């Protein structure tokens, strides 16, 4: 019978050997530019194996007791994975590789570019992947590399390192080489399936951090296009493909402003949908009083079936805006619509925009959104003024105390919205108007289960990239909207600072407080003014916003642990305490938002399942 300690040590050594064989194989590959995406997928699988080792405990030199029943299976998978890189016969016959033996001082032949000749995009992405698997779970880089397991006294068969360093493999068949990657992925999937549910959740969160960290290191359009090509259709990389697609639009925003054709822009973004068109107001049955609303349901006459509803949302601009600035704003609007249509990853929360029309007499553009599940009754057309209507989260909260959704529904709502925002932040895009009035539900009645429907996130205020300094869009000074803005982003254009992710995070923190307390922020502020009449003012600027933040933080500290738990309370406080003084870079904050907000909210929501 195998000594338990030796078996545990042997499993750790087998894991270390599999990683070593992996690295030697990757270094020995010679490949043309056309195979770069496949080699990057090989790197993806290497990182996934590292993360399994981290979550199983093998990267720390031990096999936890929970894996003892699967010890033989784990050893078999690791051995087969190691041999996969060492079996030269299979590599030649099955996986489309040709051996090229080189002398130490020889130069590479025509099997592919040398390291110095490799495309700049490939090298940037390769560098971005380096070390991402060793991120700390708070989103910051690890100070030290993962500890290597100690070598056991059991001697395992090792590859001839000196020979492997001299041997290069040329990819002669990309389709066969892709089969090798699929087989490697299958081995990693088998190992991941042995993790407990809690470990799989932690693994999922680690992978989310890795994707954000990797993409943060890729800034140019060419590299983003290669990231998209690498991850397209790759189920483990769905989020990174989505973020890279949107980030490519951010990077290419200057293309829109320079007036290039949509086809020129489309060629930069893999898999994006640019089917946005000018539509006509006459094509829609609009409700009475349309001019007085900012958002409504309408029936699209040309739809099949014609009973399908769409959402019309107005994007206003200052009436006195010059023609030049209005055209710049329209270009930013088109970039926003391209962003929203670029991916189906969050389609249930970010509806597709089919087009827009201009209403110059009302100083606005009217955007037309397709509802993910358009309402109808047995295919029969309904009156546009029917009881079916849009409900905002603010509308629902105002029905308190009649409607009090279950705690699990409220936490799930917070978690769902946080996940969508995290992917937007990861793609370097800002919402700029996060508030409960922009979280929308489609329904015919308000009841206890209303929050169980997928929320629609609307109200993007001419969203733009991190680097834009100019602010020519309309900032409404209405109290109900100003309440949600960060204290440092109050006032007119002259007084406002550059918009930052931290300001979106702060607004989300206020909305999280509303969801937990089931009370509108406006009501909290009004109650404060009743107690402190000396603080009343005709305007709402930075001093008033500071008072509101102080009041909300005080209530959160005093009540939320009891009402909804410590974890949720800490998330809200972290969001509300984002200030200019404590700000890190937007890229770093996007990663921290995932670790400090998305991860705890998802973890809490899972306790109710």
PDB file of C-alpha atoms in Angstrom, residues 156-380:
ATOM      1  CA  UNK A 156       9.541   9.931 -11.753  1.00  0.00           C
ATOM      2  CA  UNK A 157      10.461   9.766 -15.396  1.00  0.00           C
ATOM      3  CA  UNK A 158      11.472  13.252 -16.519  1.00  0.00           C
ATOM      4  CA  UNK A 159      11.957  14.627 -19.986  1.00  0.00           C
ATOM      5  CA  UNK A 160      15.426  15.123 -21.387  1.00  0.00           C
ATOM      6  CA  UNK A 161      15.547  18.854 -20.721  1.00  0.00           C
ATOM      7  CA  UNK A 162      18.726  19.529 -22.670  1.00  0.00           C
ATOM      8  CA  UNK A 163      17.324  17.748 -25.719  1.00  0.00           C
ATOM      9  CA  UNK A 164      13.947  19.478 -25.461  1.00  0.00           C
ATOM     10  CA  UNK A 165      15.639  22.850 -25.323  1.00  0.00           C
ATOM     11  CA  UNK A 166      17.315  22.063 -28.623  1.00  0.00           C
ATOM     12  CA  UNK A 167      14.208  20.633 -30.263  1.00  0.00           C
ATOM     13  CA  UNK A 168      11.685  22.888 -31.938  1.00  0.00           C
ATOM     14  CA  UNK A 169       8.250  21.895 -33.134  1.00  0.00           C
ATOM     15  CA  UNK A 170       6.887  23.518 -36.268  1.00  0.00           C
ATOM     16  CA  UNK A 171       3.104  23.706 -36.656  1.00  0.00           C
ATOM     17  CA  UNK A 172       2.367  22.135 -40.027  1.00  0.00           C
ATOM     18  CA  UNK A 173      -1.406  21.678 -39.558  1.00  0.00           C
ATOM     19  CA  UNK A 174      -3.324  24.231 -37.529  1.00  0.00           C
ATOM     20  CA  UNK A 175      -6.503  22.140 -37.497  1.00  0.00           C
ATOM     21  CA  UNK A 176      -4.613  19.186 -36.000  1.00  0.00           C
ATOM     22  CA  UNK A 177      -2.829  21.442 -33.519  1.00  0.00           C
ATOM     23  CA  UNK A 178      -6.221  22.761 -32.419  1.00  0.00           C
ATOM     24  CA  UNK A 179      -7.155  19.189 -31.504  1.00  0.00           C
ATOM     25  CA  UNK A 180      -4.169  19.135 -29.161  1.00  0.00           C
ATOM     26  CA  UNK A 181      -5.503  22.228 -27.397  1.00  0.00           C
ATOM     27  CA  UNK A 182      -8.958  20.655 -27.101  1.00  0.00           C
ATOM     28  CA  UNK A 183      -7.449  17.551 -25.535  1.00  0.00           C
ATOM     29  CA  UNK A 184      -5.487  19.657 -23.048  1.00  0.00           C
ATOM     30  CA  UNK A 185      -8.670  21.549 -22.218  1.00  0.00           C
ATOM     31  CA  UNK A 186     -10.432  18.245 -21.603  1.00  0.00           C
ATOM     32  CA  UNK A 187      -7.787  17.238 -19.055  1.00  0.00           C
ATOM     33  CA  UNK A 188      -8.134  20.549 -17.204  1.00  0.00           C
ATOM     34  CA  UNK A 189     -11.934  20.291 -17.265  1.00  0.00           C
ATOM     35  CA  UNK A 190     -11.669  16.812 -15.718  1.00  0.00           C
ATOM     36  CA  UNK A 191      -9.513  18.151 -12.897  1.00  0.00           C
ATOM     37  CA  UNK A 192     -11.818  21.132 -12.308  1.00  0.00           C
ATOM     38  CA  UNK A 193     -14.821  18.813 -12.011  1.00  0.00           C
ATOM     39  CA  UNK A 194     -13.243  17.260  -8.900  1.00  0.00           C
ATOM     40  CA  UNK A 195     -13.349  20.555  -6.993  1.00  0.00           C
ATOM     41  CA  UNK A 196     -16.089  21.169  -4.459  1.00  0.00           C
ATOM     42  CA  UNK A 197     -18.833  23.634  -5.325  1.00  0.00           C
ATOM     43  CA  UNK A 198     -17.273  26.322  -3.120  1.00  0.00           C
ATOM     44  CA  UNK A 199     -13.874  25.716  -4.716  1.00  0.00           C
ATOM     45  CA  UNK A 200     -15.375  25.940  -8.197  1.00  0.00           C
ATOM     46  CA  UNK A 201     -16.906  29.301  -7.264  1.00  0.00           C
ATOM     47  CA  UNK A 202     -13.511  30.524  -6.029  1.00  0.00           C
ATOM     48  CA  UNK A 203     -11.924  29.201  -9.220  1.00  0.00           C
ATOM     49  CA  UNK A 204     -14.502  31.110 -11.259  1.00  0.00           C
ATOM     50  CA  UNK A 205     -13.669  34.299  -9.357  1.00  0.00           C
ATOM     51  CA  UNK A 206      -9.927  33.744  -9.832  1.00  0.00           C
ATOM     52  CA  UNK A 207     -10.512  33.317 -13.565  1.00  0.00           C
ATOM     53  CA  UNK A 208     -12.529  36.540 -13.618  1.00  0.00           C
ATOM     54  CA  UNK A 209      -9.624  38.415 -12.018  1.00  0.00           C
ATOM     55  CA  UNK A 210      -7.202  36.898 -14.509  1.00  0.00           C
ATOM     56  CA  UNK A 211      -9.291  38.050 -17.467  1.00  0.00           C
ATOM     57  CA  UNK A 212      -9.540  41.621 -16.158  1.00  0.00           C
ATOM     58  CA  UNK A 213      -5.818  41.775 -15.400  1.00  0.00           C
ATOM     59  CA  UNK A 214      -4.862  40.386 -18.791  1.00  0.00           C
ATOM     60  CA  UNK A 215      -7.078  42.776 -20.741  1.00  0.00           C
ATOM     61  CA  UNK A 216      -5.869  45.764 -18.712  1.00  0.00           C
ATOM     62  CA  UNK A 217      -2.444  45.256 -20.293  1.00  0.00           C
ATOM     63  CA  UNK A 218      -3.747  45.407 -23.873  1.00  0.00           C
ATOM     64  CA  UNK A 219      -4.437  48.869 -25.254  1.00  0.00           C
ATOM     65  CA  UNK A 220      -3.968  48.997 -29.034  1.00  0.00           C
ATOM     66  CA  UNK A 221      -6.542  48.014 -31.653  1.00  0.00           C
ATOM     67  CA  UNK A 222      -4.342  45.366 -33.290  1.00  0.00           C
ATOM     68  CA  UNK A 223      -3.725  43.514 -30.027  1.00  0.00           C
ATOM     69  CA  UNK A 224      -7.397  43.712 -29.073  1.00  0.00           C
ATOM     70  CA  UNK A 225      -8.316  42.233 -32.432  1.00  0.00           C
ATOM     71  CA  UNK A 226      -5.935  39.323 -31.767  1.00  0.00           C
ATOM     72  CA  UNK A 227      -7.489  38.854 -28.298  1.00  0.00           C
ATOM     73  CA  UNK A 228     -10.909  38.657 -29.949  1.00  0.00           C
ATOM     74  CA  UNK A 229      -9.690  36.148 -32.533  1.00  0.00           C
ATOM     75  CA  UNK A 230      -8.113  34.055 -29.763  1.00  0.00           C
ATOM     76  CA  UNK A 231     -11.181  33.983 -27.531  1.00  0.00           C
ATOM     77  CA  UNK A 232     -14.051  33.972 -30.038  1.00  0.00           C
ATOM     78  CA  UNK A 233     -16.202  30.880 -29.533  1.00  0.00           C
ATOM     79  CA  UNK A 234     -14.035  29.774 -26.582  1.00  0.00           C
ATOM     80  CA  UNK A 235     -16.481  29.122 -23.770  1.00  0.00           C
ATOM     81  CA  UNK A 236     -13.974  29.763 -20.976  1.00  0.00           C
ATOM     82  CA  UNK A 237     -13.188  33.178 -22.457  1.00  0.00           C
ATOM     83  CA  UNK A 238     -16.696  34.501 -23.040  1.00  0.00           C
ATOM     84  CA  UNK A 239     -16.162  37.477 -20.736  1.00  0.00           C
ATOM     85  CA  UNK A 240     -12.778  38.457 -22.118  1.00  0.00           C
ATOM     86  CA  UNK A 241     -14.112  38.303 -25.686  1.00  0.00           C
ATOM     87  CA  UNK A 242     -17.001  40.543 -24.668  1.00  0.00           C
ATOM     88  CA  UNK A 243     -14.724  43.059 -22.940  1.00  0.00           C
ATOM     89  CA  UNK A 244     -12.140  43.031 -25.743  1.00  0.00           C
ATOM     90  CA  UNK A 245     -14.891  43.675 -28.290  1.00  0.00           C
ATOM     91  CA  UNK A 246     -16.122  46.700 -26.354  1.00  0.00           C
ATOM     92  CA  UNK A 247     -12.623  47.929 -25.575  1.00  0.00           C
ATOM     93  CA  UNK A 248     -11.806  47.815 -29.295  1.00  0.00           C
ATOM     94  CA  UNK A 249     -14.691  50.240 -29.809  1.00  0.00           C
ATOM     95  CA  UNK A 250     -13.302  52.471 -27.056  1.00  0.00           C
ATOM     96  CA  UNK A 251      -9.840  52.445 -28.626  1.00  0.00           C
ATOM     97  CA  UNK A 252     -11.367  53.086 -32.041  1.00  0.00           C
ATOM     98  CA  UNK A 253     -13.558  55.943 -30.813  1.00  0.00           C
ATOM     99  CA  UNK A 254     -11.339  58.456 -32.610  1.00  0.00           C
ATOM    100  CA  UNK A 255     -12.194  56.621 -35.815  1.00  0.00           C
ATOM    101  CA  UNK A 256     -15.816  57.711 -35.461  1.00  0.00           C
ATOM    102  CA  UNK A 257     -14.811  61.269 -34.680  1.00  0.00           C
ATOM    103  CA  UNK A 258     -12.560  61.345 -37.757  1.00  0.00           C
ATOM    104  CA  UNK A 259     -15.501  60.384 -39.944  1.00  0.00           C
ATOM    105  CA  UNK A 260     -14.334  57.030 -41.285  1.00  0.00           C
ATOM    106  CA  UNK A 261     -16.969  54.694 -42.692  1.00  0.00           C
ATOM    107  CA  UNK A 262     -18.715  52.161 -40.490  1.00  0.00           C
ATOM    108  CA  UNK A 263     -17.166  49.383 -42.589  1.00  0.00           C
ATOM    109  CA  UNK A 264     -13.684  50.665 -41.718  1.00  0.00           C
ATOM    110  CA  UNK A 265     -14.594  50.606 -38.049  1.00  0.00           C
ATOM    111  CA  UNK A 266     -16.301  47.227 -38.283  1.00  0.00           C
ATOM    112  CA  UNK A 267     -13.124  45.631 -39.631  1.00  0.00           C
ATOM    113  CA  UNK A 268     -11.389  46.458 -36.339  1.00  0.00           C
ATOM    114  CA  UNK A 269     -13.909  44.619 -34.170  1.00  0.00           C
ATOM    115  CA  UNK A 270     -14.459  40.885 -34.429  1.00  0.00           C
ATOM    116  CA  UNK A 271     -18.065  39.724 -34.182  1.00  0.00           C
ATOM    117  CA  UNK A 272     -19.618  43.129 -33.553  1.00  0.00           C
ATOM    118  CA  UNK A 273     -23.050  44.111 -34.853  1.00  0.00           C
ATOM    119  CA  UNK A 274     -23.272  47.541 -36.456  1.00  0.00           C
ATOM    120  CA  UNK A 275     -26.835  47.201 -37.798  1.00  0.00           C
ATOM    121  CA  UNK A 276     -27.822  50.623 -36.469  1.00  0.00           C
ATOM    122  CA  UNK A 277     -29.973  52.736 -38.737  1.00  0.00           C
ATOM    123  CA  UNK A 278     -31.870  55.978 -38.846  1.00  0.00           C
ATOM    124  CA  UNK A 279     -35.544  55.193 -38.277  1.00  0.00           C
ATOM    125  CA  UNK A 280     -38.637  57.319 -38.732  1.00  0.00           C
ATOM    126  CA  UNK A 281     -40.938  58.538 -35.993  1.00  0.00           C
ATOM    127  CA  UNK A 282     -43.939  57.608 -38.151  1.00  0.00           C
ATOM    128  CA  UNK A 283     -42.938  53.925 -37.912  1.00  0.00           C
ATOM    129  CA  UNK A 284     -44.008  53.806 -34.257  1.00  0.00           C
ATOM    130  CA  UNK A 285     -47.276  54.020 -32.362  1.00  0.00           C
ATOM    131  CA  UNK A 286     -46.311  56.433 -29.605  1.00  0.00           C
ATOM    132  CA  UNK A 287     -48.267  57.073 -26.401  1.00  0.00           C
ATOM    133  CA  UNK A 288     -50.130  60.303 -25.816  1.00  0.00           C
ATOM    134  CA  UNK A 289     -47.973  62.933 -24.174  1.00  0.00           C
ATOM    135  CA  UNK A 290     -44.810  61.529 -25.790  1.00  0.00           C
ATOM    136  CA  UNK A 291     -43.110  64.931 -25.757  1.00  0.00           C
ATOM    137  CA  UNK A 292     -43.308  65.091 -21.962  1.00  0.00           C
ATOM    138  CA  UNK A 293     -41.670  61.720 -21.200  1.00  0.00           C
ATOM    139  CA  UNK A 294     -38.018  60.693 -21.330  1.00  0.00           C
ATOM    140  CA  UNK A 295     -38.689  56.969 -21.798  1.00  0.00           C
ATOM    141  CA  UNK A 296     -41.716  54.938 -22.891  1.00  0.00           C
ATOM    142  CA  UNK A 297     -43.028  51.814 -24.591  1.00  0.00           C
ATOM    143  CA  UNK A 298     -44.078  52.013 -28.237  1.00  0.00           C
ATOM    144  CA  UNK A 299     -45.227  49.527 -30.844  1.00  0.00           C
ATOM    145  CA  UNK A 300     -43.071  49.195 -33.956  1.00  0.00           C
ATOM    146  CA  UNK A 301     -45.439  49.040 -36.932  1.00  0.00           C
ATOM    147  CA  UNK A 302     -42.955  47.239 -39.181  1.00  0.00           C
ATOM    148  CA  UNK A 303     -42.210  44.499 -36.661  1.00  0.00           C
ATOM    149  CA  UNK A 304     -43.241  40.895 -37.181  1.00  0.00           C
ATOM    150  CA  UNK A 305     -45.549  40.302 -35.409  1.00  0.00           C
ATOM    151  CA  UNK A 306     -46.758  43.937 -35.259  1.00  0.00           C
ATOM    152  CA  UNK A 307     -47.749  43.558 -31.595  1.00  0.00           C
ATOM    153  CA  UNK A 308     -44.095  43.651 -30.532  1.00  0.00           C
ATOM    154  CA  UNK A 309     -43.138  46.541 -28.302  1.00  0.00           C
ATOM    155  CA  UNK A 310     -39.911  48.525 -28.206  1.00  0.00           C
ATOM    156  CA  UNK A 311     -38.499  51.017 -25.718  1.00  0.00           C
ATOM    157  CA  UNK A 312     -38.012  54.610 -26.814  1.00  0.00           C
ATOM    158  CA  UNK A 313     -35.464  56.570 -24.778  1.00  0.00           C
ATOM    159  CA  UNK A 314     -34.623  60.224 -25.350  1.00  0.00           C
ATOM    160  CA  UNK A 315     -31.053  61.450 -25.259  1.00  0.00           C
ATOM    161  CA  UNK A 316     -31.168  65.204 -24.802  1.00  0.00           C
ATOM    162  CA  UNK A 317     -28.560  67.839 -25.559  1.00  0.00           C
ATOM    163  CA  UNK A 318     -28.412  71.569 -24.695  1.00  0.00           C
ATOM    164  CA  UNK A 319     -30.634  73.531 -27.074  1.00  0.00           C
ATOM    165  CA  UNK A 320     -27.922  76.182 -27.468  1.00  0.00           C
ATOM    166  CA  UNK A 321     -25.266  73.621 -28.485  1.00  0.00           C
ATOM    167  CA  UNK A 322     -23.400  74.606 -31.643  1.00  0.00           C
ATOM    168  CA  UNK A 323     -23.741  72.498 -34.783  1.00  0.00           C
ATOM    169  CA  UNK A 324     -20.099  71.422 -34.462  1.00  0.00           C
ATOM    170  CA  UNK A 325     -20.501  70.271 -30.874  1.00  0.00           C
ATOM    171  CA  UNK A 326     -23.809  68.614 -31.665  1.00  0.00           C
ATOM    172  CA  UNK A 327     -22.118  66.586 -34.398  1.00  0.00           C
ATOM    173  CA  UNK A 328     -19.367  65.554 -31.965  1.00  0.00           C
ATOM    174  CA  UNK A 329     -22.035  64.498 -29.498  1.00  0.00           C
ATOM    175  CA  UNK A 330     -23.823  62.506 -32.201  1.00  0.00           C
ATOM    176  CA  UNK A 331     -20.549  60.700 -32.970  1.00  0.00           C
ATOM    177  CA  UNK A 332     -20.266  59.819 -29.277  1.00  0.00           C
ATOM    178  CA  UNK A 333     -23.882  58.653 -29.326  1.00  0.00           C
ATOM    179  CA  UNK A 334     -23.130  56.322 -32.245  1.00  0.00           C
ATOM    180  CA  UNK A 335     -20.148  54.939 -30.330  1.00  0.00           C
ATOM    181  CA  UNK A 336     -22.490  54.233 -27.407  1.00  0.00           C
ATOM    182  CA  UNK A 337     -24.907  52.370 -29.667  1.00  0.00           C
ATOM    183  CA  UNK A 338     -22.073  50.340 -31.170  1.00  0.00           C
ATOM    184  CA  UNK A 339     -21.003  49.454 -27.641  1.00  0.00           C
ATOM    185  CA  UNK A 340     -24.472  48.260 -26.690  1.00  0.00           C
ATOM    186  CA  UNK A 341     -24.821  46.185 -29.870  1.00  0.00           C
ATOM    187  CA  UNK A 342     -21.308  44.753 -29.873  1.00  0.00           C
ATOM    188  CA  UNK A 343     -21.954  41.615 -27.830  1.00  0.00           C
ATOM    189  CA  UNK A 344     -24.747  39.256 -26.820  1.00  0.00           C
ATOM    190  CA  UNK A 345     -23.066  38.428 -23.481  1.00  0.00           C
ATOM    191  CA  UNK A 346     -25.338  40.758 -21.475  1.00  0.00           C
ATOM    192  CA  UNK A 347     -28.223  41.009 -23.916  1.00  0.00           C
ATOM    193  CA  UNK A 348     -30.820  40.377 -21.176  1.00  0.00           C
ATOM    194  CA  UNK A 349     -29.619  43.521 -19.367  1.00  0.00           C
ATOM    195  CA  UNK A 350     -28.262  45.650 -22.221  1.00  0.00           C
ATOM    196  CA  UNK A 351     -30.948  45.628 -24.929  1.00  0.00           C
ATOM    197  CA  UNK A 352     -29.970  45.977 -28.578  1.00  0.00           C
ATOM    198  CA  UNK A 353     -30.545  49.383 -30.174  1.00  0.00           C
ATOM    199  CA  UNK A 354     -32.131  49.031 -33.612  1.00  0.00           C
ATOM    200  CA  UNK A 355     -31.786  52.706 -34.523  1.00  0.00           C
ATOM    201  CA  UNK A 356     -32.678  56.292 -33.671  1.00  0.00           C
ATOM    202  CA  UNK A 357     -34.297  59.430 -35.029  1.00  0.00           C
ATOM    203  CA  UNK A 358     -33.609  63.116 -34.388  1.00  0.00           C
ATOM    204  CA  UNK A 359     -36.124  65.467 -32.759  1.00  0.00           C
ATOM    205  CA  UNK A 360     -34.535  68.918 -33.213  1.00  0.00           C
ATOM    206  CA  UNK A 361     -37.583  70.749 -31.836  1.00  0.00           C
ATOM    207  CA  UNK A 362     -37.178  68.785 -28.590  1.00  0.00           C
ATOM    208  CA  UNK A 363     -33.329  68.913 -28.638  1.00  0.00           C
ATOM    209  CA  UNK A 364     -32.947  65.158 -28.420  1.00  0.00           C
ATOM    210  CA  UNK A 365     -32.298  61.914 -30.239  1.00  0.00           C
ATOM    211  CA  UNK A 366     -34.842  59.133 -29.736  1.00  0.00           C
ATOM    212  CA  UNK A 367     -33.177  55.736 -29.330  1.00  0.00           C
ATOM    213  CA  UNK A 368     -35.154  52.581 -30.121  1.00  0.00           C
ATOM    214  CA  UNK A 369     -34.327  49.517 -28.004  1.00  0.00           C
ATOM    215  CA  UNK A 370     -35.489  45.988 -28.730  1.00  0.00           C
ATOM    216  CA  UNK A 371     -36.902  44.379 -25.584  1.00  0.00           C
ATOM    217  CA  UNK A 372     -35.197  40.973 -25.072  1.00  0.00           C
ATOM    218  CA  UNK A 373     -38.609  39.324 -24.516  1.00  0.00           C
ATOM    219  CA  UNK A 374     -41.065  41.634 -26.215  1.00  0.00           C
ATOM    220  CA  UNK A 375     -44.506  41.554 -24.551  1.00  0.00           C
ATOM    221  CA  UNK A 376     -47.614  40.365 -26.383  1.00  0.00           C
ATOM    222  CA  UNK A 377     -50.760  38.445 -25.569  1.00  0.00           C
ATOM    223  CA  UNK A 378     -51.321  35.453 -27.827  1.00  0.00           C
ATOM    224  CA  UNK A 379     -49.918  37.425 -30.740  1.00  0.00           C
ATOM    225  CA  UNK A 380     -52.793  39.944 -30.584  1.00  0.00           C
TER     226      UNK A 380
END
